[in-house]
PDB file of C-alpha atoms in Angstrom:
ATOM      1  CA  UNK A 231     120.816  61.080  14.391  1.00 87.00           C
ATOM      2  CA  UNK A 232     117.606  61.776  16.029  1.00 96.00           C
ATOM      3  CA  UNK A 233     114.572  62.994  13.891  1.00 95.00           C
ATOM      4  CA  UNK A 234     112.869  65.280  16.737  1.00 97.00           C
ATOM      5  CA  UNK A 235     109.667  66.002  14.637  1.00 96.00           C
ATOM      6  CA  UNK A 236     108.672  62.269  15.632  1.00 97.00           C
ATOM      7  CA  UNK A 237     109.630  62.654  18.988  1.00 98.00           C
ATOM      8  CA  UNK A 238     106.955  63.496  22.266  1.00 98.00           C
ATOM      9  CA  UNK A 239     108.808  61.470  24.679  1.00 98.00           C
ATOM     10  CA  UNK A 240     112.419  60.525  25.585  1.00 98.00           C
ATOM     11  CA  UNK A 241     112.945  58.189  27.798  1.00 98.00           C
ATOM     12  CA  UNK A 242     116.348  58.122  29.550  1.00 98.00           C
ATOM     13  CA  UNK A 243     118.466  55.664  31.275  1.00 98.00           C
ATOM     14  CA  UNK A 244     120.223  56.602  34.383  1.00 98.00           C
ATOM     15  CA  UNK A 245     123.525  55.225  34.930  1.00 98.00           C
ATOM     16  CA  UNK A 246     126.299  55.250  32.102  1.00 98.00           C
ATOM     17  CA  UNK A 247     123.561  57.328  30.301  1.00 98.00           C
ATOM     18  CA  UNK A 248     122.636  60.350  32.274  1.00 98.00           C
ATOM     19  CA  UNK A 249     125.140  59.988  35.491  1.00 98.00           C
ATOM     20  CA  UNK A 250     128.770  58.893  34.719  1.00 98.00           C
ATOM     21  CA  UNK A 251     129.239  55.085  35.405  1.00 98.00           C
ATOM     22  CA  UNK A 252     132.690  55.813  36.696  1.00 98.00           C
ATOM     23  CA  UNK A 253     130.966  55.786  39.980  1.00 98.00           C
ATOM     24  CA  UNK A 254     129.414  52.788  39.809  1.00 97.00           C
ATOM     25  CA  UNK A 255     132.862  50.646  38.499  1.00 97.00           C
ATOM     26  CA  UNK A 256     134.474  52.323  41.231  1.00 97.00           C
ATOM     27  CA  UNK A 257     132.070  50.884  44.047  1.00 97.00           C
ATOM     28  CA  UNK A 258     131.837  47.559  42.892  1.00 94.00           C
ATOM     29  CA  UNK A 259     135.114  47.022  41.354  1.00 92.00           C
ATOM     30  CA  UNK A 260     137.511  48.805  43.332  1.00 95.00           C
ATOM     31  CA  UNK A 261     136.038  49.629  46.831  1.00 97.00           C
ATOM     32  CA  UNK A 262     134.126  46.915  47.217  1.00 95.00           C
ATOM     33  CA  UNK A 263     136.623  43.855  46.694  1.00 95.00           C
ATOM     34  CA  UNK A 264     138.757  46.122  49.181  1.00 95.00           C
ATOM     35  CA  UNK A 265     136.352  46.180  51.711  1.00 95.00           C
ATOM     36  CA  UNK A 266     134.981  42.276  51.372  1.00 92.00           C
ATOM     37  CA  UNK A 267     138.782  41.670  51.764  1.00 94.00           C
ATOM     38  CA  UNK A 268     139.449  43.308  54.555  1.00 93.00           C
ATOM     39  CA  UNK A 269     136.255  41.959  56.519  1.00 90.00           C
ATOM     40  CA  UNK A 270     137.778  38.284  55.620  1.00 91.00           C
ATOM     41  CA  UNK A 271     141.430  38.761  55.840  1.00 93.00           C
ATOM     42  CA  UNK A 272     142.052  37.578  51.970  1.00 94.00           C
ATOM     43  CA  UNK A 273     143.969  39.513  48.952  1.00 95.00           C
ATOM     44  CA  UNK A 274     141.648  41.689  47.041  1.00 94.00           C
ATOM     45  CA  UNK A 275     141.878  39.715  43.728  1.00 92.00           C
ATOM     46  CA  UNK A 276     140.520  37.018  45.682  1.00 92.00           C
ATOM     47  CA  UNK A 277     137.845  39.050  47.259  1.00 91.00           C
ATOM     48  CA  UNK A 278     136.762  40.392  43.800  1.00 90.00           C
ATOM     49  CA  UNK A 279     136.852  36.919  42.275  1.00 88.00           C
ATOM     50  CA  UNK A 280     134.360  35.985  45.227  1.00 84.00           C
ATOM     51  CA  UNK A 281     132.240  38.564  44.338  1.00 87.00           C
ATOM     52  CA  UNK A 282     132.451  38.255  40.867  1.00 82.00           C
ATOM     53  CA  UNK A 283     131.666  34.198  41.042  1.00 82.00           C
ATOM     54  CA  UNK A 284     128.980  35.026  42.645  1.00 81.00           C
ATOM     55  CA  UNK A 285     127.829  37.829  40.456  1.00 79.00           C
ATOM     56  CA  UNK A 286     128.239  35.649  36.811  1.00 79.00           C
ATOM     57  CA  UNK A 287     125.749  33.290  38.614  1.00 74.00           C
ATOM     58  CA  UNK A 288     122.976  35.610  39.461  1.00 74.00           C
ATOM     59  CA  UNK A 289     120.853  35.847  36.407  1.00 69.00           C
ATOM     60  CA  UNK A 290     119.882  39.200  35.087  1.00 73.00           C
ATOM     61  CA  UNK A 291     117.217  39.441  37.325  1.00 84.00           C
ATOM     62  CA  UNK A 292     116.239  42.164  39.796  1.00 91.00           C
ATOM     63  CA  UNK A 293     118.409  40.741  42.691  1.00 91.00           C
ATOM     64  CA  UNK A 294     121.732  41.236  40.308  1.00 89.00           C
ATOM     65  CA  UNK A 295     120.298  45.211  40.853  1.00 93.00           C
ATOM     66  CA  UNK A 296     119.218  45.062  44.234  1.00 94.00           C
ATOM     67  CA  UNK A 297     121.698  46.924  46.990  1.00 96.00           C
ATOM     68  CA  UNK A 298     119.424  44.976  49.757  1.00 96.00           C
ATOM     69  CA  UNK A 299     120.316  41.521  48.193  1.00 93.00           C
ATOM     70  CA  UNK A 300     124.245  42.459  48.023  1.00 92.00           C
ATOM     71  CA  UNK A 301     124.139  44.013  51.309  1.00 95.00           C
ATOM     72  CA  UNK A 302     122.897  40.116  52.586  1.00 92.00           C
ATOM     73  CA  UNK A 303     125.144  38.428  50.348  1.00 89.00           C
ATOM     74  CA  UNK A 304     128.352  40.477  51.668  1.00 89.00           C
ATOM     75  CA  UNK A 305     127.274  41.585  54.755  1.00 91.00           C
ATOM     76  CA  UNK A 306     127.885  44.944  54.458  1.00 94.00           C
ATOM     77  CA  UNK A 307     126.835  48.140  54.048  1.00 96.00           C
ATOM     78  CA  UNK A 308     126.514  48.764  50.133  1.00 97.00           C
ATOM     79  CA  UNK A 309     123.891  51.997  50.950  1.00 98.00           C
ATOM     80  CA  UNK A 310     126.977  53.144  53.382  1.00 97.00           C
ATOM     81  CA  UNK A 311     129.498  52.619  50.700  1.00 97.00           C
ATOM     82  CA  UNK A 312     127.536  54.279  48.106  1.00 98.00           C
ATOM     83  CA  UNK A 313     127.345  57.783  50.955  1.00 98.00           C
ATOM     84  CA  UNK A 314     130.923  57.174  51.190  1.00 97.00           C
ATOM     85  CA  UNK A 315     131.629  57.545  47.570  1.00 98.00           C
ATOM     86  CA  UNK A 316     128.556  60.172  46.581  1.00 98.00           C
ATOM     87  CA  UNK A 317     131.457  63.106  45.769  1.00 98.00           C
ATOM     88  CA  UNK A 318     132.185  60.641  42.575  1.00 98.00           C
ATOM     89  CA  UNK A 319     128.497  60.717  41.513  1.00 98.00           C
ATOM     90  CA  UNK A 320     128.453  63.120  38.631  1.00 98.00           C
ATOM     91  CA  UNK A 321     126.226  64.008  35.126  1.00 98.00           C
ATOM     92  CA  UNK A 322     127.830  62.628  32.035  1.00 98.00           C
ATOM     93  CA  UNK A 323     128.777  65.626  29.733  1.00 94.00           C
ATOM     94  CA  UNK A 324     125.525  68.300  28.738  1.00 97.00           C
ATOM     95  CA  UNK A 325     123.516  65.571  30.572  1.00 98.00           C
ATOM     96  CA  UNK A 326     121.420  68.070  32.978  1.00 97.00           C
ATOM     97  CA  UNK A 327     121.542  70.963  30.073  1.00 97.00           C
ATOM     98  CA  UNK A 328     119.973  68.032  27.474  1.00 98.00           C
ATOM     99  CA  UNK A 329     117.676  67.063  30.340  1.00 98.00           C
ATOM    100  CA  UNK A 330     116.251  70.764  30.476  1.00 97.00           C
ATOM    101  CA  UNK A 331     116.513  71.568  26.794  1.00 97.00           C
ATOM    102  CA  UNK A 332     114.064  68.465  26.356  1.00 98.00           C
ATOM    103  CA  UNK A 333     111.557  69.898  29.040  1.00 98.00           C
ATOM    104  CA  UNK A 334     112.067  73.495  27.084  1.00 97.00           C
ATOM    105  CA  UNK A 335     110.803  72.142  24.300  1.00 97.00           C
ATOM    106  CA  UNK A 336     107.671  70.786  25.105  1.00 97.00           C
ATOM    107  CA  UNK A 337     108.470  67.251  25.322  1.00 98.00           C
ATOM    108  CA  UNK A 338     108.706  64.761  28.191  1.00 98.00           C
ATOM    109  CA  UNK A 339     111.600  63.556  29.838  1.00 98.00           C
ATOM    110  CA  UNK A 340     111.560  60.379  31.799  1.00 98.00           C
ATOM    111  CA  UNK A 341     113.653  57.916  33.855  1.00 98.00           C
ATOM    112  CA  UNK A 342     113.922  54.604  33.461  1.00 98.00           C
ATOM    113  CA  UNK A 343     116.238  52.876  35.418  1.00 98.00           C
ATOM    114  CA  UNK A 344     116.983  49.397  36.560  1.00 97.00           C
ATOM    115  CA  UNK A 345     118.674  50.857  39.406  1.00 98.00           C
ATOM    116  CA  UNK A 346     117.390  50.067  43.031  1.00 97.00           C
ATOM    117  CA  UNK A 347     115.749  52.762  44.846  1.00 98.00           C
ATOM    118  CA  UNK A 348     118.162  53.068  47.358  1.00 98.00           C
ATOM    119  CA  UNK A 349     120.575  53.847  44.819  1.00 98.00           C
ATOM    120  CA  UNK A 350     118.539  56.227  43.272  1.00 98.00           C
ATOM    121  CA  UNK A 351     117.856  58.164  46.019  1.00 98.00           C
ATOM    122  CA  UNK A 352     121.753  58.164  46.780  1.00 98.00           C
ATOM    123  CA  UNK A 353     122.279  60.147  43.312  1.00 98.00           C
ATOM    124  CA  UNK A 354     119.492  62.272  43.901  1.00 98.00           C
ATOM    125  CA  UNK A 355     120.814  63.484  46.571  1.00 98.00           C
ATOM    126  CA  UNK A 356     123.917  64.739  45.156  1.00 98.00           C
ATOM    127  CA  UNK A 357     122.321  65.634  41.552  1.00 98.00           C
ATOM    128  CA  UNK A 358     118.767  66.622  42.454  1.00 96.00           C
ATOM    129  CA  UNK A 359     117.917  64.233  38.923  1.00 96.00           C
ATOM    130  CA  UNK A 360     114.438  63.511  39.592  1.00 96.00           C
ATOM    131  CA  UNK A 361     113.808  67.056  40.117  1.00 96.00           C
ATOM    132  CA  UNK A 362     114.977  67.761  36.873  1.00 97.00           C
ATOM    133  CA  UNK A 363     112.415  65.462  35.038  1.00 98.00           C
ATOM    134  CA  UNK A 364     108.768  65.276  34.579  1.00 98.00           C
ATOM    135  CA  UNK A 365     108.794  61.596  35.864  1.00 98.00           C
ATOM    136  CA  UNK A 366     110.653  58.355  37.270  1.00 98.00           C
ATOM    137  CA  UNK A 367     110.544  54.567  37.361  1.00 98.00           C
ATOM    138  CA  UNK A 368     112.666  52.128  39.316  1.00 97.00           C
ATOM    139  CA  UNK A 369     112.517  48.583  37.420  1.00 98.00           C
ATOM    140  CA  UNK A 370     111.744  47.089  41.207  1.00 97.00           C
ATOM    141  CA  UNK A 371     108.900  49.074  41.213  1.00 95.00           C
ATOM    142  CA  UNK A 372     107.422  47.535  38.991  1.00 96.00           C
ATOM    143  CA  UNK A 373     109.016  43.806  39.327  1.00 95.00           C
ATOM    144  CA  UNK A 374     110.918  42.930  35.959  1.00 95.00           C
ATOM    145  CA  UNK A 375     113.872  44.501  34.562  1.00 96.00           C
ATOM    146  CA  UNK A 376     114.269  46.557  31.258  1.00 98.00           C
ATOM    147  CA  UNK A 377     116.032  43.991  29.677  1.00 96.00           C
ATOM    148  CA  UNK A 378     112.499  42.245  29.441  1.00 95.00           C
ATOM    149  CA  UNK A 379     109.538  43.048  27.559  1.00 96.00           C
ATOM    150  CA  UNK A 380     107.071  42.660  31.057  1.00 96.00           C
ATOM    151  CA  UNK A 381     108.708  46.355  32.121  1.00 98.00           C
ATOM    152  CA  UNK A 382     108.036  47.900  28.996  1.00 98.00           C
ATOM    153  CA  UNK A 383     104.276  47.061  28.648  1.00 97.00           C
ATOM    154  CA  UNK A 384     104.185  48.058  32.508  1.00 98.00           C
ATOM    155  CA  UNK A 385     105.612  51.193  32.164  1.00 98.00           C
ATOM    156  CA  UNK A 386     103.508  51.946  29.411  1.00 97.00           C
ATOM    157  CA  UNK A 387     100.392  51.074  31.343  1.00 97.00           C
ATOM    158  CA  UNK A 388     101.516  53.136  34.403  1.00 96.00           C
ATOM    159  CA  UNK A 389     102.823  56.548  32.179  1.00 97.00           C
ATOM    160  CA  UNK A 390     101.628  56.137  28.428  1.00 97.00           C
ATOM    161  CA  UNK A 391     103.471  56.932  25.831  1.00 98.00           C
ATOM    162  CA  UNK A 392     103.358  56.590  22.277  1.00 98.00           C
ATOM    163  CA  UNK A 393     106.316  54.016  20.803  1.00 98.00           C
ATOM    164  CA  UNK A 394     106.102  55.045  17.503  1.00 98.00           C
ATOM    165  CA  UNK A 395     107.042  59.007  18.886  1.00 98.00           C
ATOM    166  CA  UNK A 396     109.464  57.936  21.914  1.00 98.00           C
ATOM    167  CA  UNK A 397     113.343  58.239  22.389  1.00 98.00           C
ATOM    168  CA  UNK A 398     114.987  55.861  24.663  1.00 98.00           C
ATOM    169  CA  UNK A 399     118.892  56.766  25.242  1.00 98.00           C
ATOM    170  CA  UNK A 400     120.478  53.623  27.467  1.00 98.00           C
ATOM    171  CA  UNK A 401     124.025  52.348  27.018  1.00 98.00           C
ATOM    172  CA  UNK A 402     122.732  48.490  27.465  1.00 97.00           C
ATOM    173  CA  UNK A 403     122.981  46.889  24.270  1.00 96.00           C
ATOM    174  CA  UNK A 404     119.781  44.169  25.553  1.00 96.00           C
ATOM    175  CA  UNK A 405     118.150  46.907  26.663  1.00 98.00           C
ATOM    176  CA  UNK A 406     118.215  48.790  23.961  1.00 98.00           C
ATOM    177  CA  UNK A 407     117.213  45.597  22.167  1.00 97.00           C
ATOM    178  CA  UNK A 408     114.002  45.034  24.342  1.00 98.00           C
ATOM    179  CA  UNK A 409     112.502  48.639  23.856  1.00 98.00           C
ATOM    180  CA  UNK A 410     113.244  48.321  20.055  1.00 98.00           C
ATOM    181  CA  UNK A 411     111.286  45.025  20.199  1.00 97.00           C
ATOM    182  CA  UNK A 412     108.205  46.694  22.814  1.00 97.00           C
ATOM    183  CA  UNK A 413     107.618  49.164  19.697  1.00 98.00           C
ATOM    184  CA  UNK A 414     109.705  52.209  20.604  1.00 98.00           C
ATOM    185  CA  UNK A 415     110.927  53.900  17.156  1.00 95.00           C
ATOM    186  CA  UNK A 416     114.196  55.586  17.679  1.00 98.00           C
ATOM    187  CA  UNK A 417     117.282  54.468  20.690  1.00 98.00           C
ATOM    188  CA  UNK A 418     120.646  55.449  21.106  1.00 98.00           C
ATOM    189  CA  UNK A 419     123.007  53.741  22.720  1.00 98.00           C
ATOM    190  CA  UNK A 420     126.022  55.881  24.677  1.00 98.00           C
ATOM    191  CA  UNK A 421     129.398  54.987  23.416  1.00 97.00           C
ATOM    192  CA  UNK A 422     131.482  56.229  26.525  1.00 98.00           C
ATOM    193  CA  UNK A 423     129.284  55.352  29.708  1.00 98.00           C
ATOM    194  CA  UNK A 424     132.435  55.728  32.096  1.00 98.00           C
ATOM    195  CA  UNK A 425     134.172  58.903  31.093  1.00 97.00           C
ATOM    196  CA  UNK A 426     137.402  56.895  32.858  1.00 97.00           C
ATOM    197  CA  UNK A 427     137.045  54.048  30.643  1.00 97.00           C
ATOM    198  CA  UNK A 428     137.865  53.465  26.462  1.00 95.00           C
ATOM    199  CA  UNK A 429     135.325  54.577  24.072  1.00 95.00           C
ATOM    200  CA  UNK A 430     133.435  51.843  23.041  1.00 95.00           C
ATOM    201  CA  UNK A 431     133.245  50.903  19.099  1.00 91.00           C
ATOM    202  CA  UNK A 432     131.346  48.957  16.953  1.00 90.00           C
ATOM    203  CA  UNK A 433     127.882  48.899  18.742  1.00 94.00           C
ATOM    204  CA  UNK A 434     124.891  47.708  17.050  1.00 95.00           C
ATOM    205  CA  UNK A 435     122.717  50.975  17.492  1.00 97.00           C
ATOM    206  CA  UNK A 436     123.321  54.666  16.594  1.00 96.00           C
ATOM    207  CA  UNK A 437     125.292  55.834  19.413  1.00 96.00           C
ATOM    208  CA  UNK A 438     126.490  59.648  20.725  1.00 95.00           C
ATOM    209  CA  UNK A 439     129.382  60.630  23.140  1.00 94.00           C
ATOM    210  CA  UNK A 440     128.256  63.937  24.007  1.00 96.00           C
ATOM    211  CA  UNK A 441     124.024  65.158  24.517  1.00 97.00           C
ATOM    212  CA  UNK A 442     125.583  68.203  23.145  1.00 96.00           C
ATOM    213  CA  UNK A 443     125.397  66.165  19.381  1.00 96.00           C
ATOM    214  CA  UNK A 444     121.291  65.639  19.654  1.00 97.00           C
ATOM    215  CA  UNK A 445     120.854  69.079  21.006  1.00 95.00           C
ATOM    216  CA  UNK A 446     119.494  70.597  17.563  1.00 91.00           C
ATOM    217  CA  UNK A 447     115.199  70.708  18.317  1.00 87.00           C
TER     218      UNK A 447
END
């Protein structure tokens, strides 16, 4: 699945890759349509479906990332909400043991995330994941999201690395697409981001359930 001879650099997504996304679908599709409706007195389908309007109009841009621009939009505390629920924030399965077997061997391990900060730093908190690596990058840091090709050529500029000897492990199909098409040789998408959730099928790029499977350097 992974040819680790042409491989200096892996490059890892964050959540639904490295951190189970069950935290993340439980935020914004559980807790938070509970707490919008009890702030205006409405059902929670109908708080979700106001969120969720709102959400299928923001364009994949850093805002539909950004805790400070939901925090405006709702008028709550998303940072608060994300403390609240930080017991839920855990590593998908051999994720940390993967993360140091990478660093054992010789190569880099990086974070790419389009994750706000302040959502970073919530999970870091709990899993100590920047720690664990030799380097990370925030999308907002550097203004365009990985599903466009702007981040990529920034990134590279900032931390080079060499495409043609890179892994990049994400479970976003279009951002799997958009490294493939910035030059990066081998990707792998992650068939089960929510370990609550169905295994996903049928995906367009080689994809593994368990780090445990690429673990042979």
């Amino acid at each position: 699945m992974v040819d680790w001879s042409e491989v200096d650099t892996v490059l890892l997504d964050m959540d639904g890759t490295l951190i189970d996304l069950y935290f993340d679908n439980f935020l914004w599709n559980q807790r938070l349509p509970e707490v919008v409706a009890e702030q205006r007195g409405i059902g929670v389908s109908a708080a979700r479906e106001h969120l969720y309007g709102h959400m299928r109009g923001v364009p994949r841009s850093l805002d539909y990332y950004s805790l400070d621009y939901w925090s405006r939009y709702s008028q709550l505390d998303i940072v608060g909400l994300h403390r609240e629920l930080s017991h839920l924030i855990t590593y998908r399965a051999n994720a940390s043991r993967f993360v140091r077997a990478v660093r054992g061997s010789g190569r880099r391990a990086v974070l790419v995330t389009n994750a706000h900060p302040k959502s970073l730093a919530v999970k870091d908190a709990r899993l100590n994941l920047t720690g664990r690596l030799d380097a990370h990058y925030s999308a907002h840091v550097f203004g365009c999201p990985k599903q466009y090709g702007e981040f990529w050529s920034t990134l590279n500029r900032h931390d080079p690395y060499d495409p043609a000897r890179t892994l990049f492990i994400d479970d976003d199909e279009d951002v799997l697409g958009a490294a493939l098409e910035s030059g990066i040789d081998q990707v792998l998408c992650v068939a089960q981001p929510d370990s609550q959730a169905p295994k996903r099928s049928a995906l367009p790029f080689p994809a593994l359930d368990d780090f445990e499977e690429i673990m042979s350097f």
